[in-house]
mmCIF file with all atom_site columns, C-alpha atoms in Angstrom:
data_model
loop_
_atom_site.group_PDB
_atom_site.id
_atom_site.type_symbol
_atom_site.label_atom_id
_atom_site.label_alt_id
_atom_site.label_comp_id
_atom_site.label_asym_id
_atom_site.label_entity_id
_atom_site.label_seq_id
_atom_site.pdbx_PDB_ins_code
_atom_site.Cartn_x
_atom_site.Cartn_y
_atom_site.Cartn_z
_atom_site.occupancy
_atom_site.B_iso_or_equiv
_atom_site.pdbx_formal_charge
_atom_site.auth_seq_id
_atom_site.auth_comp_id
_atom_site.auth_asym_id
_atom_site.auth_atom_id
_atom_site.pdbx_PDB_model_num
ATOM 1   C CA . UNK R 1 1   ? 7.033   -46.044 27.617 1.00 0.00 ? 84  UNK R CA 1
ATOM 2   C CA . UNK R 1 2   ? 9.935   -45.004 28.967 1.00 0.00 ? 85  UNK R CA 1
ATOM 3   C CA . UNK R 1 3   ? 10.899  -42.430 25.827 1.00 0.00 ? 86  UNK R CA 1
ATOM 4   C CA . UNK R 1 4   ? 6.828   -41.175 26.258 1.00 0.00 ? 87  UNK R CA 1
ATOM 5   C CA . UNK R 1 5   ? 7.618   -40.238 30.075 1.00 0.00 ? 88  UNK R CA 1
ATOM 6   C CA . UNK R 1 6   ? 11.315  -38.820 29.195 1.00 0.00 ? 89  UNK R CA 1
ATOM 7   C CA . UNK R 1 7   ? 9.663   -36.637 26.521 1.00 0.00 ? 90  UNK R CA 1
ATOM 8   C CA . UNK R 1 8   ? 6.990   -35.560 28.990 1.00 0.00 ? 91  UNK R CA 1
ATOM 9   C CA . UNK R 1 9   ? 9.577   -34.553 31.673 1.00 0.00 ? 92  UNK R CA 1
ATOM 10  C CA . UNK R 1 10  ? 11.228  -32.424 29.256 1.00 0.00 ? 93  UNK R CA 1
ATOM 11  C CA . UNK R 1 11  ? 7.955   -30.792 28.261 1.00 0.00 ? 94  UNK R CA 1
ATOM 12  C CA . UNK R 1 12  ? 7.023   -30.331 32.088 1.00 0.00 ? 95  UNK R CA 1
ATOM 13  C CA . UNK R 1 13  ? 10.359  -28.957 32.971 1.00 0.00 ? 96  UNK R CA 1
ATOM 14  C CA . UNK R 1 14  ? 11.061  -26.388 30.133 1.00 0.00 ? 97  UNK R CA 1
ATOM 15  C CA . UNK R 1 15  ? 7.710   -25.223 30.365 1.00 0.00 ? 98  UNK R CA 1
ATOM 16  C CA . UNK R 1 16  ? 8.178   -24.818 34.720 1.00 0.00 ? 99  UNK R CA 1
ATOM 17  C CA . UNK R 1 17  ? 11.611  -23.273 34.011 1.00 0.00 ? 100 UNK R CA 1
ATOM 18  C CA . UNK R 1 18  ? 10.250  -21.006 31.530 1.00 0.00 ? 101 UNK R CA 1
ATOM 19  C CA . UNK R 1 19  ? 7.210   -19.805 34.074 1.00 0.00 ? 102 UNK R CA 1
ATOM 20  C CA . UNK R 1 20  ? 9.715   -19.188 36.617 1.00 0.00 ? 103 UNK R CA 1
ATOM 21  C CA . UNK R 1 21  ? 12.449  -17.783 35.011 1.00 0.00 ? 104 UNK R CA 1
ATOM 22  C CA . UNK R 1 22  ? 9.244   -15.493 32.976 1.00 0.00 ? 105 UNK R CA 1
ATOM 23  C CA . UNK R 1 23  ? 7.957   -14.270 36.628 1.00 0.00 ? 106 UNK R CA 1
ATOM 24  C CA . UNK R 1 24  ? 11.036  -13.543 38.289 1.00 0.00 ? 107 UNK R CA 1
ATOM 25  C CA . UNK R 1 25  ? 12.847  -11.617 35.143 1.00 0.00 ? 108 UNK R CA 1
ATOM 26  C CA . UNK R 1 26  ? 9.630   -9.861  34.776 1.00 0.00 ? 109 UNK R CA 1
ATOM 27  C CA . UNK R 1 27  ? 9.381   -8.653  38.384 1.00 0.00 ? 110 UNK R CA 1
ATOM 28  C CA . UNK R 1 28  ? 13.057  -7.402  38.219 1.00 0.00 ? 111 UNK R CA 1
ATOM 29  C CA . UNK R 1 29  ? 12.496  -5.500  35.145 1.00 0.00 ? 112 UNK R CA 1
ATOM 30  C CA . UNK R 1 30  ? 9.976   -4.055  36.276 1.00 0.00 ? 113 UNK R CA 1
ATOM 31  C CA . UNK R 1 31  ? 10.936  -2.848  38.807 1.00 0.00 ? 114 UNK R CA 1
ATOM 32  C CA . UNK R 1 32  ? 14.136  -2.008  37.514 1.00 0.00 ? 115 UNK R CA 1
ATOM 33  C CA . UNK R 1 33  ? 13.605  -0.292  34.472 1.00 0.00 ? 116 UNK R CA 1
ATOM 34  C CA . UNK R 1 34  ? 10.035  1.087   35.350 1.00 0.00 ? 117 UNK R CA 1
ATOM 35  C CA . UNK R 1 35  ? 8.281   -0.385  33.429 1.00 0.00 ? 118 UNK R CA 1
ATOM 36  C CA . UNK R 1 36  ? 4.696   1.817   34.792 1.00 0.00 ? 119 UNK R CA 1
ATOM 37  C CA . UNK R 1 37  ? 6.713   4.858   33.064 1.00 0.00 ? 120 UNK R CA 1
ATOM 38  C CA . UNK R 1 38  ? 8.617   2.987   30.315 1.00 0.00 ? 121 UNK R CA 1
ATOM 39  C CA . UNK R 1 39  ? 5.524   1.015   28.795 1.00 0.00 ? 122 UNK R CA 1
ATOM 40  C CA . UNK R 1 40  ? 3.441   4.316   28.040 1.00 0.00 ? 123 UNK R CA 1
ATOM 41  C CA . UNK R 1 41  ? 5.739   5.860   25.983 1.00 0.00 ? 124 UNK R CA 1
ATOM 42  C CA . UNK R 1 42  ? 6.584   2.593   23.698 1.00 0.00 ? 125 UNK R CA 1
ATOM 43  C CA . UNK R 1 43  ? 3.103   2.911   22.531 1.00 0.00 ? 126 UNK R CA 1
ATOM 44  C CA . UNK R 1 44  ? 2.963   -0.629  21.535 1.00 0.00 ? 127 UNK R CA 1
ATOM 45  C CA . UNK R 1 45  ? 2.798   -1.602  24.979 1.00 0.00 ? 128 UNK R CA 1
ATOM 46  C CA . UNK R 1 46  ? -0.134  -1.622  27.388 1.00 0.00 ? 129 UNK R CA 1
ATOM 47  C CA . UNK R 1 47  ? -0.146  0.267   30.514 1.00 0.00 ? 130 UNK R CA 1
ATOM 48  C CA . UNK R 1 48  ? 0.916   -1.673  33.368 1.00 0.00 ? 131 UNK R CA 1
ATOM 49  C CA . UNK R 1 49  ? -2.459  -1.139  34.988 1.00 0.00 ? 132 UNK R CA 1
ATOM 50  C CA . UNK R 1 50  ? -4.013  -2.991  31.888 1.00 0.00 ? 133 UNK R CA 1
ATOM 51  C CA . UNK R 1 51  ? -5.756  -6.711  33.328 1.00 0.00 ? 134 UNK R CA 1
ATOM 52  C CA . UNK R 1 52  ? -3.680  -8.579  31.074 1.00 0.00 ? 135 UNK R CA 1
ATOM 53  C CA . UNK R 1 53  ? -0.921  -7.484  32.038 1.00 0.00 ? 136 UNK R CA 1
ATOM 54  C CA . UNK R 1 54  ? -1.969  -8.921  35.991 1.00 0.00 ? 137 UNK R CA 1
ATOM 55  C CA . UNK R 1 55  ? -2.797  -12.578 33.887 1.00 0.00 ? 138 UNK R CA 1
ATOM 56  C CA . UNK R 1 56  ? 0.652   -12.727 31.912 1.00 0.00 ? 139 UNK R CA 1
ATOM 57  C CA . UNK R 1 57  ? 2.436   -14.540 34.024 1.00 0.00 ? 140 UNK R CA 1
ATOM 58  C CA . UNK R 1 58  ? 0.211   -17.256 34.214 1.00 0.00 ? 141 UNK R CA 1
ATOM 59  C CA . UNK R 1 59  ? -0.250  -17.629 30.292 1.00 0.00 ? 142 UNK R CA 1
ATOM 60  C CA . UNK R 1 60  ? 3.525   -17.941 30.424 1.00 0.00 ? 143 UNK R CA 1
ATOM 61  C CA . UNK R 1 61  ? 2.155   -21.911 31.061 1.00 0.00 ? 144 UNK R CA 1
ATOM 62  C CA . UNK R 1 62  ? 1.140   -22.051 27.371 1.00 0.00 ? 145 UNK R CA 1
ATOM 63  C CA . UNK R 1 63  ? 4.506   -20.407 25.612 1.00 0.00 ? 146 UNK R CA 1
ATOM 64  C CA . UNK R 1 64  ? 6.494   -22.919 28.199 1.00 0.00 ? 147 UNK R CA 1
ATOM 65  C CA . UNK R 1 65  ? 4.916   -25.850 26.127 1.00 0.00 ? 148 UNK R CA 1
ATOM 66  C CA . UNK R 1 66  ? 4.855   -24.209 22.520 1.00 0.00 ? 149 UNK R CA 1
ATOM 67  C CA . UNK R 1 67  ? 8.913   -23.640 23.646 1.00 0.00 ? 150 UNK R CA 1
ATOM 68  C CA . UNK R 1 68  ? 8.963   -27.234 24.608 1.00 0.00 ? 151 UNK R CA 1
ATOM 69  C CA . UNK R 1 69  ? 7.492   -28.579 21.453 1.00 0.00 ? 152 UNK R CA 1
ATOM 70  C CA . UNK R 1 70  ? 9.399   -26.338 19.129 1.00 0.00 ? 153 UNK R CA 1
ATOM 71  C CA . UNK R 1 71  ? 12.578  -27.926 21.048 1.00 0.00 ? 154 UNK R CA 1
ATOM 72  C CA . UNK R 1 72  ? 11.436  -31.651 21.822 1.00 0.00 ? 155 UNK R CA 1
ATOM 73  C CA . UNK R 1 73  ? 13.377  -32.777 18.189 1.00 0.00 ? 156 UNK R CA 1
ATOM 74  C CA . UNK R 1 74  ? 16.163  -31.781 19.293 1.00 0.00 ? 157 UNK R CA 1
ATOM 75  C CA . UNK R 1 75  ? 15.977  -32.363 23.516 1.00 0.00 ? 158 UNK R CA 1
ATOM 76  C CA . UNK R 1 76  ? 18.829  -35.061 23.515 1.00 0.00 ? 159 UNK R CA 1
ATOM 77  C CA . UNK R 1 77  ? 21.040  -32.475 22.287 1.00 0.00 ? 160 UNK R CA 1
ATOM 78  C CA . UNK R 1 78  ? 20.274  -30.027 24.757 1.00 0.00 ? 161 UNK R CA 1
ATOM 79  C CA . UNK R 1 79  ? 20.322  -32.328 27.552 1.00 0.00 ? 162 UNK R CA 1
ATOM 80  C CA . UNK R 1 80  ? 22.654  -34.710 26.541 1.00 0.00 ? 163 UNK R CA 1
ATOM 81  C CA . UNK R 1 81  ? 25.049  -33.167 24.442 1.00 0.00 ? 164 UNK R CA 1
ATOM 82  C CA . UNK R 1 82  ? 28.072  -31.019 25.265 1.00 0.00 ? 165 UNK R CA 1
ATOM 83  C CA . UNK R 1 83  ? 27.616  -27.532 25.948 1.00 0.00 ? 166 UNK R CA 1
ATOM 84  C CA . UNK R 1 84  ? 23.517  -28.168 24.990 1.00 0.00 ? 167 UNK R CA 1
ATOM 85  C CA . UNK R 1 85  ? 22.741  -25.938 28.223 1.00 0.00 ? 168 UNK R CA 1
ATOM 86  C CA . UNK R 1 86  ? 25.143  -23.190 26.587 1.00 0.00 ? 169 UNK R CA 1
ATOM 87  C CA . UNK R 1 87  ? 23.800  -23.997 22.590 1.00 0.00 ? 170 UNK R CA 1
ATOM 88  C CA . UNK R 1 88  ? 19.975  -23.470 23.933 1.00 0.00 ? 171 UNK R CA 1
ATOM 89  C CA . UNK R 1 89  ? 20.633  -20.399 25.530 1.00 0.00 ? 172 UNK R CA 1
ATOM 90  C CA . UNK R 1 90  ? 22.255  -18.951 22.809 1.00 0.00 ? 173 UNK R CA 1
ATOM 91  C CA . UNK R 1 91  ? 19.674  -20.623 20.330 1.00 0.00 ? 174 UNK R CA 1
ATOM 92  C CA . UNK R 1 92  ? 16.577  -18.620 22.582 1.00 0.00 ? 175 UNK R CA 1
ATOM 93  C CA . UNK R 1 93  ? 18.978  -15.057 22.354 1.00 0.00 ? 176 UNK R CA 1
ATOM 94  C CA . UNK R 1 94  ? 19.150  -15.593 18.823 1.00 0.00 ? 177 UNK R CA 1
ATOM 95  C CA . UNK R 1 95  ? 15.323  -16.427 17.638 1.00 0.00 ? 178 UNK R CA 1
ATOM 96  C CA . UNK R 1 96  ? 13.666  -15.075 20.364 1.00 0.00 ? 179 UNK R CA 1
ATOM 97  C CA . UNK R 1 97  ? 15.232  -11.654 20.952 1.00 0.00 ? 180 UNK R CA 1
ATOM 98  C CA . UNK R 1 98  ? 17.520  -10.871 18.372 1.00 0.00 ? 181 UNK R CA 1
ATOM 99  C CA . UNK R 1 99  ? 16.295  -12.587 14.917 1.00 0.00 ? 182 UNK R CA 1
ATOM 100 C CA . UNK R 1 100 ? 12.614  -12.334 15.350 1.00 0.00 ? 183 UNK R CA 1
ATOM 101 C CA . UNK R 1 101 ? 10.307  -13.084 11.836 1.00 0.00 ? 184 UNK R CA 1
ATOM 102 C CA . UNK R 1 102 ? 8.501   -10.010 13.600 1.00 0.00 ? 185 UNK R CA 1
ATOM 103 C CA . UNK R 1 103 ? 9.385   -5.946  13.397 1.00 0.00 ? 186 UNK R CA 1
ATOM 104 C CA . UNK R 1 104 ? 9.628   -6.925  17.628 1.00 0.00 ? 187 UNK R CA 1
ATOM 105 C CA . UNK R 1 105 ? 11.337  -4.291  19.521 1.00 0.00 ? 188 UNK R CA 1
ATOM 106 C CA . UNK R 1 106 ? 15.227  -4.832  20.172 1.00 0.00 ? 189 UNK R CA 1
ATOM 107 C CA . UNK R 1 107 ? 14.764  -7.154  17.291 1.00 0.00 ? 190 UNK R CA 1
ATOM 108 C CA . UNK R 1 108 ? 16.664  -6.843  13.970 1.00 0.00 ? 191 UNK R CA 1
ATOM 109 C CA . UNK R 1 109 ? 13.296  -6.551  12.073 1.00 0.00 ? 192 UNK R CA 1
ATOM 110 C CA . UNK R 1 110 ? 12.294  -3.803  14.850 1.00 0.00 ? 193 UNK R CA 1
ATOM 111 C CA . UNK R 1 111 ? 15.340  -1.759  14.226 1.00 0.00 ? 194 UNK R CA 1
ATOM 112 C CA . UNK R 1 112 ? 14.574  -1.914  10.510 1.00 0.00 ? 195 UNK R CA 1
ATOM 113 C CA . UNK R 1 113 ? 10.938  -1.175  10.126 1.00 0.00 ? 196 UNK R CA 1
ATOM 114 C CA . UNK R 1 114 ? 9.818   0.420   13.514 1.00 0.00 ? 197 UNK R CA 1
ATOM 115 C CA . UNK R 1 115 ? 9.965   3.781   14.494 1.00 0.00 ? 198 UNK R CA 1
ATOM 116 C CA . UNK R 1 116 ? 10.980  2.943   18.259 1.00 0.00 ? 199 UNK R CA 1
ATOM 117 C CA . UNK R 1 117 ? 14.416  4.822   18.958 1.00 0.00 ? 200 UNK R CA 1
ATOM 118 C CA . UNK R 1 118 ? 17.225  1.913   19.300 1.00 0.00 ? 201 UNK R CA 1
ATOM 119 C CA . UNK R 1 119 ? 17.728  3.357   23.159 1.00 0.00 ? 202 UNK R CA 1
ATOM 120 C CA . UNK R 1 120 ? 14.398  2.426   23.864 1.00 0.00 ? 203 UNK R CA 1
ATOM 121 C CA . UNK R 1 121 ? 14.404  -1.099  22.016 1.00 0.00 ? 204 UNK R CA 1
ATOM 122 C CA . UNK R 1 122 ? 17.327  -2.358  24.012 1.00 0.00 ? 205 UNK R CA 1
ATOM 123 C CA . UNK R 1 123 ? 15.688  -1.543  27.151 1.00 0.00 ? 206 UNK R CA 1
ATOM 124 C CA . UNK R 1 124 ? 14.554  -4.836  27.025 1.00 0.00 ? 207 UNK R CA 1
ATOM 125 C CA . UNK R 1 125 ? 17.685  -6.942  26.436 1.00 0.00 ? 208 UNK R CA 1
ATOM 126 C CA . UNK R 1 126 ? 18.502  -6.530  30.523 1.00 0.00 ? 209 UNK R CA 1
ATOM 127 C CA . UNK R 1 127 ? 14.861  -8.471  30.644 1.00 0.00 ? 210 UNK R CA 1
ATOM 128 C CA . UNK R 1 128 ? 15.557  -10.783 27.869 1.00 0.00 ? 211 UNK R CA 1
ATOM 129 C CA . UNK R 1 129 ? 19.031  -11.527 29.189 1.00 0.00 ? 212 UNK R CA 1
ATOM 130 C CA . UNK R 1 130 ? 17.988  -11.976 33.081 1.00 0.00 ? 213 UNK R CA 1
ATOM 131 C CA . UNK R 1 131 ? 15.089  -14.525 31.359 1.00 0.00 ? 214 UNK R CA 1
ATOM 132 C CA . UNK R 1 132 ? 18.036  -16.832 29.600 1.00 0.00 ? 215 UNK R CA 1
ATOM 133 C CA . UNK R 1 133 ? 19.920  -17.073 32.497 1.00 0.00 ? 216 UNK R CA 1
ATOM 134 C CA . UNK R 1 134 ? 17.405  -18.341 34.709 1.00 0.00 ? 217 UNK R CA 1
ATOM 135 C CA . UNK R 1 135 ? 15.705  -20.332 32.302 1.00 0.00 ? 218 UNK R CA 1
ATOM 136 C CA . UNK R 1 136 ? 18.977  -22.288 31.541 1.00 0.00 ? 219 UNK R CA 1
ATOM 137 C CA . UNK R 1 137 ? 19.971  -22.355 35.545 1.00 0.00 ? 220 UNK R CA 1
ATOM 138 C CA . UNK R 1 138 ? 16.463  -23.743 36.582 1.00 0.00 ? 221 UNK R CA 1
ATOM 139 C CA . UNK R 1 139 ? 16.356  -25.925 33.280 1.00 0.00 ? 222 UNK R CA 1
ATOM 140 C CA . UNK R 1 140 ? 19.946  -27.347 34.205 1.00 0.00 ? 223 UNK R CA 1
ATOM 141 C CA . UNK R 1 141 ? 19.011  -28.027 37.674 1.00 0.00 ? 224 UNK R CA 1
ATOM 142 C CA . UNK R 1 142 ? 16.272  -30.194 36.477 1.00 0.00 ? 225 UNK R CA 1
ATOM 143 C CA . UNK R 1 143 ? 18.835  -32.405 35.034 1.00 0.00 ? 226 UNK R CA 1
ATOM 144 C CA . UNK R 1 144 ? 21.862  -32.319 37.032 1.00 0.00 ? 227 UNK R CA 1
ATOM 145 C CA . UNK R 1 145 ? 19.940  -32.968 40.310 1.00 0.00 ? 228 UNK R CA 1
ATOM 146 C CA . UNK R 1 146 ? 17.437  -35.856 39.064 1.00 0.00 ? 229 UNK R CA 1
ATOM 147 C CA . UNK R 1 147 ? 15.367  -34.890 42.376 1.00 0.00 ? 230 UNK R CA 1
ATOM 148 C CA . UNK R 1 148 ? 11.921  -35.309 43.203 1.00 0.00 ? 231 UNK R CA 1
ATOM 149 C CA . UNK R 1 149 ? 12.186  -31.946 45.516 1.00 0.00 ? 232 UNK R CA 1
ATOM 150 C CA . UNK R 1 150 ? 13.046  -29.944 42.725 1.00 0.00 ? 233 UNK R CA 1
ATOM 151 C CA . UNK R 1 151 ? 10.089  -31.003 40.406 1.00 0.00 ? 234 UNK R CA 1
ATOM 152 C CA . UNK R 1 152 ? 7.393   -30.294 43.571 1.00 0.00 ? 235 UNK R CA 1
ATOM 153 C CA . UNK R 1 153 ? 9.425   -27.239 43.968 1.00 0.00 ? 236 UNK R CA 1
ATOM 154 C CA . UNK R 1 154 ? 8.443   -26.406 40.624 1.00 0.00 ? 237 UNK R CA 1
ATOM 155 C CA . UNK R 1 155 ? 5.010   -27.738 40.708 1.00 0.00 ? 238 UNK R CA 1
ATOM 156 C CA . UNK R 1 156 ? 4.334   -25.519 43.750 1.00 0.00 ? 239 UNK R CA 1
ATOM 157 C CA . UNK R 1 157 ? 5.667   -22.137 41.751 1.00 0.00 ? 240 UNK R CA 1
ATOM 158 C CA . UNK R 1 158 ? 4.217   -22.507 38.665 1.00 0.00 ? 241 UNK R CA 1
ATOM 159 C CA . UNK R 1 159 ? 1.011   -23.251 40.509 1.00 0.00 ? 242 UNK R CA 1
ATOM 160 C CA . UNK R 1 160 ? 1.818   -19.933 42.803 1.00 0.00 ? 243 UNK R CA 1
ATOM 161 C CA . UNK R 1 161 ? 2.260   -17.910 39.325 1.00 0.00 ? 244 UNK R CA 1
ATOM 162 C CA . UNK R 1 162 ? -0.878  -19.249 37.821 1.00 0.00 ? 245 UNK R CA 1
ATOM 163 C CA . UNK R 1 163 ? -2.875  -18.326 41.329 1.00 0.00 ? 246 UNK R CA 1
ATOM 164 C CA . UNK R 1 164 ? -1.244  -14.693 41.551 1.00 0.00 ? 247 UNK R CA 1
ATOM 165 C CA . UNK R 1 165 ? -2.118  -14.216 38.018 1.00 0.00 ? 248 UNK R CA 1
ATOM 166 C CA . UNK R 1 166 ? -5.477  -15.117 38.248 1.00 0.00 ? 249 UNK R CA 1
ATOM 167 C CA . UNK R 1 167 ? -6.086  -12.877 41.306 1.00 0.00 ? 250 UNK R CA 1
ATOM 168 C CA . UNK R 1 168 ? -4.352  -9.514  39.788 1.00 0.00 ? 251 UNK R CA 1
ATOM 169 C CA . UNK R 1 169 ? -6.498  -10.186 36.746 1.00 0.00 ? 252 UNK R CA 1
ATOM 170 C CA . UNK R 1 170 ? -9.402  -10.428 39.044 1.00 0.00 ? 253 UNK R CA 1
ATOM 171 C CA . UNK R 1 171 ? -8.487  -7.573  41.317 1.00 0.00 ? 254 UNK R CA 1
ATOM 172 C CA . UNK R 1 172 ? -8.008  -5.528  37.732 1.00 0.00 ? 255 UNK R CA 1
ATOM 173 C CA . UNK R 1 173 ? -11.518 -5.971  36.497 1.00 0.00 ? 256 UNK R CA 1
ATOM 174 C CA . UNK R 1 174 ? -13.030 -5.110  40.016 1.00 0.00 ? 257 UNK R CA 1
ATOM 175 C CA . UNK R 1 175 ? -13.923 -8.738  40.948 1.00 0.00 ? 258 UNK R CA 1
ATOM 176 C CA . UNK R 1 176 ? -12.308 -9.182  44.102 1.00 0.00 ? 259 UNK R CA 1
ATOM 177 C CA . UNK R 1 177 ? -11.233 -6.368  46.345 1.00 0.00 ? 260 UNK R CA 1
ATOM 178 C CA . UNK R 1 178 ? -8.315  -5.822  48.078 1.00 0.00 ? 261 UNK R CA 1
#
């Protein structure tokens, strides 16, 4: 029982520290790089006006537990092991960003087979990078901590992410008014 409830921790918290860490990059780029100008001319993006865009966030929930059961074989070694907080963010720069099976953009695939100048494909390694770092402080924090605060903290985020979400997707489609 106690390996069950260990394992379902570690699904909970990467897939909270994920959310989070999602959000808050994603705010910051935006902002940062304008994104409302930026996404336009990638034209493999859609406009930031788009109604999915509004509900991302809050599908972030789902990719937080495919990324926890893509790492769950190999948890102890991330969370016990030496340097696993290091080795996971470097394992998530490598697959995710830089050695995609995909032609993603900023990818090595994308720099290969898409037409997207490499100036504009790196745009989003400031995102990518800002995402690592938070995932791996809030994941850490999880386990150097052990405290009940921090997983209500999380709780109440994640649950704050899924609620905005919901509501700029609404708000989008003309539901709800504001």
């Amino acid at each position: 029982m106690v390996l069950q409830n260990e394992r379902f921790r570690f699904i909970w918290r990467v897939t909270a520290a994920h959310t989070i860490a999602y959000f808050v990059a994603g705010v910051i780029a935006m902002n940062a790089l304008n994104y409302t100008e930026l996404f336009p001319r990638l034209l493999i993006m859609r406009p930031i006006t788009d109604p999915i865009i509004a509900l991302g966030a809050g599908l972030q929930v789902i990719r937080g537990v495919l990324i926890a059961l893509i790492l769950l074989p190999v948890y102890k070694v991330l969370t016990e092991g030496k340097y696993g907080f290091l080795k996971l963010g470097l394992l998530l720069l490598g697959l995710s960003v830089l050695s995609t099976f995909a032609a993603a953009s900023g990818s090595f695939e994308g720099f290969i087979y898409t037409t997207i100048p490499v100036s504009e494909q790196i745009v989003g390694y400031t995102e990518a990078v800002i995402w690592i770092l938070l995932f791996i402080g809030i994941f850490a924090a999880f386990y150097m901590f052990e405290k009940k605060a921090i997983t209500i903290l999380s709780i109440v985020c994640v649950v704050l992410i899924v609620l905005m979400s919901v509501m700029g997707y609404l708000v989008r489609l003309n539901i709800i008014q504001t």
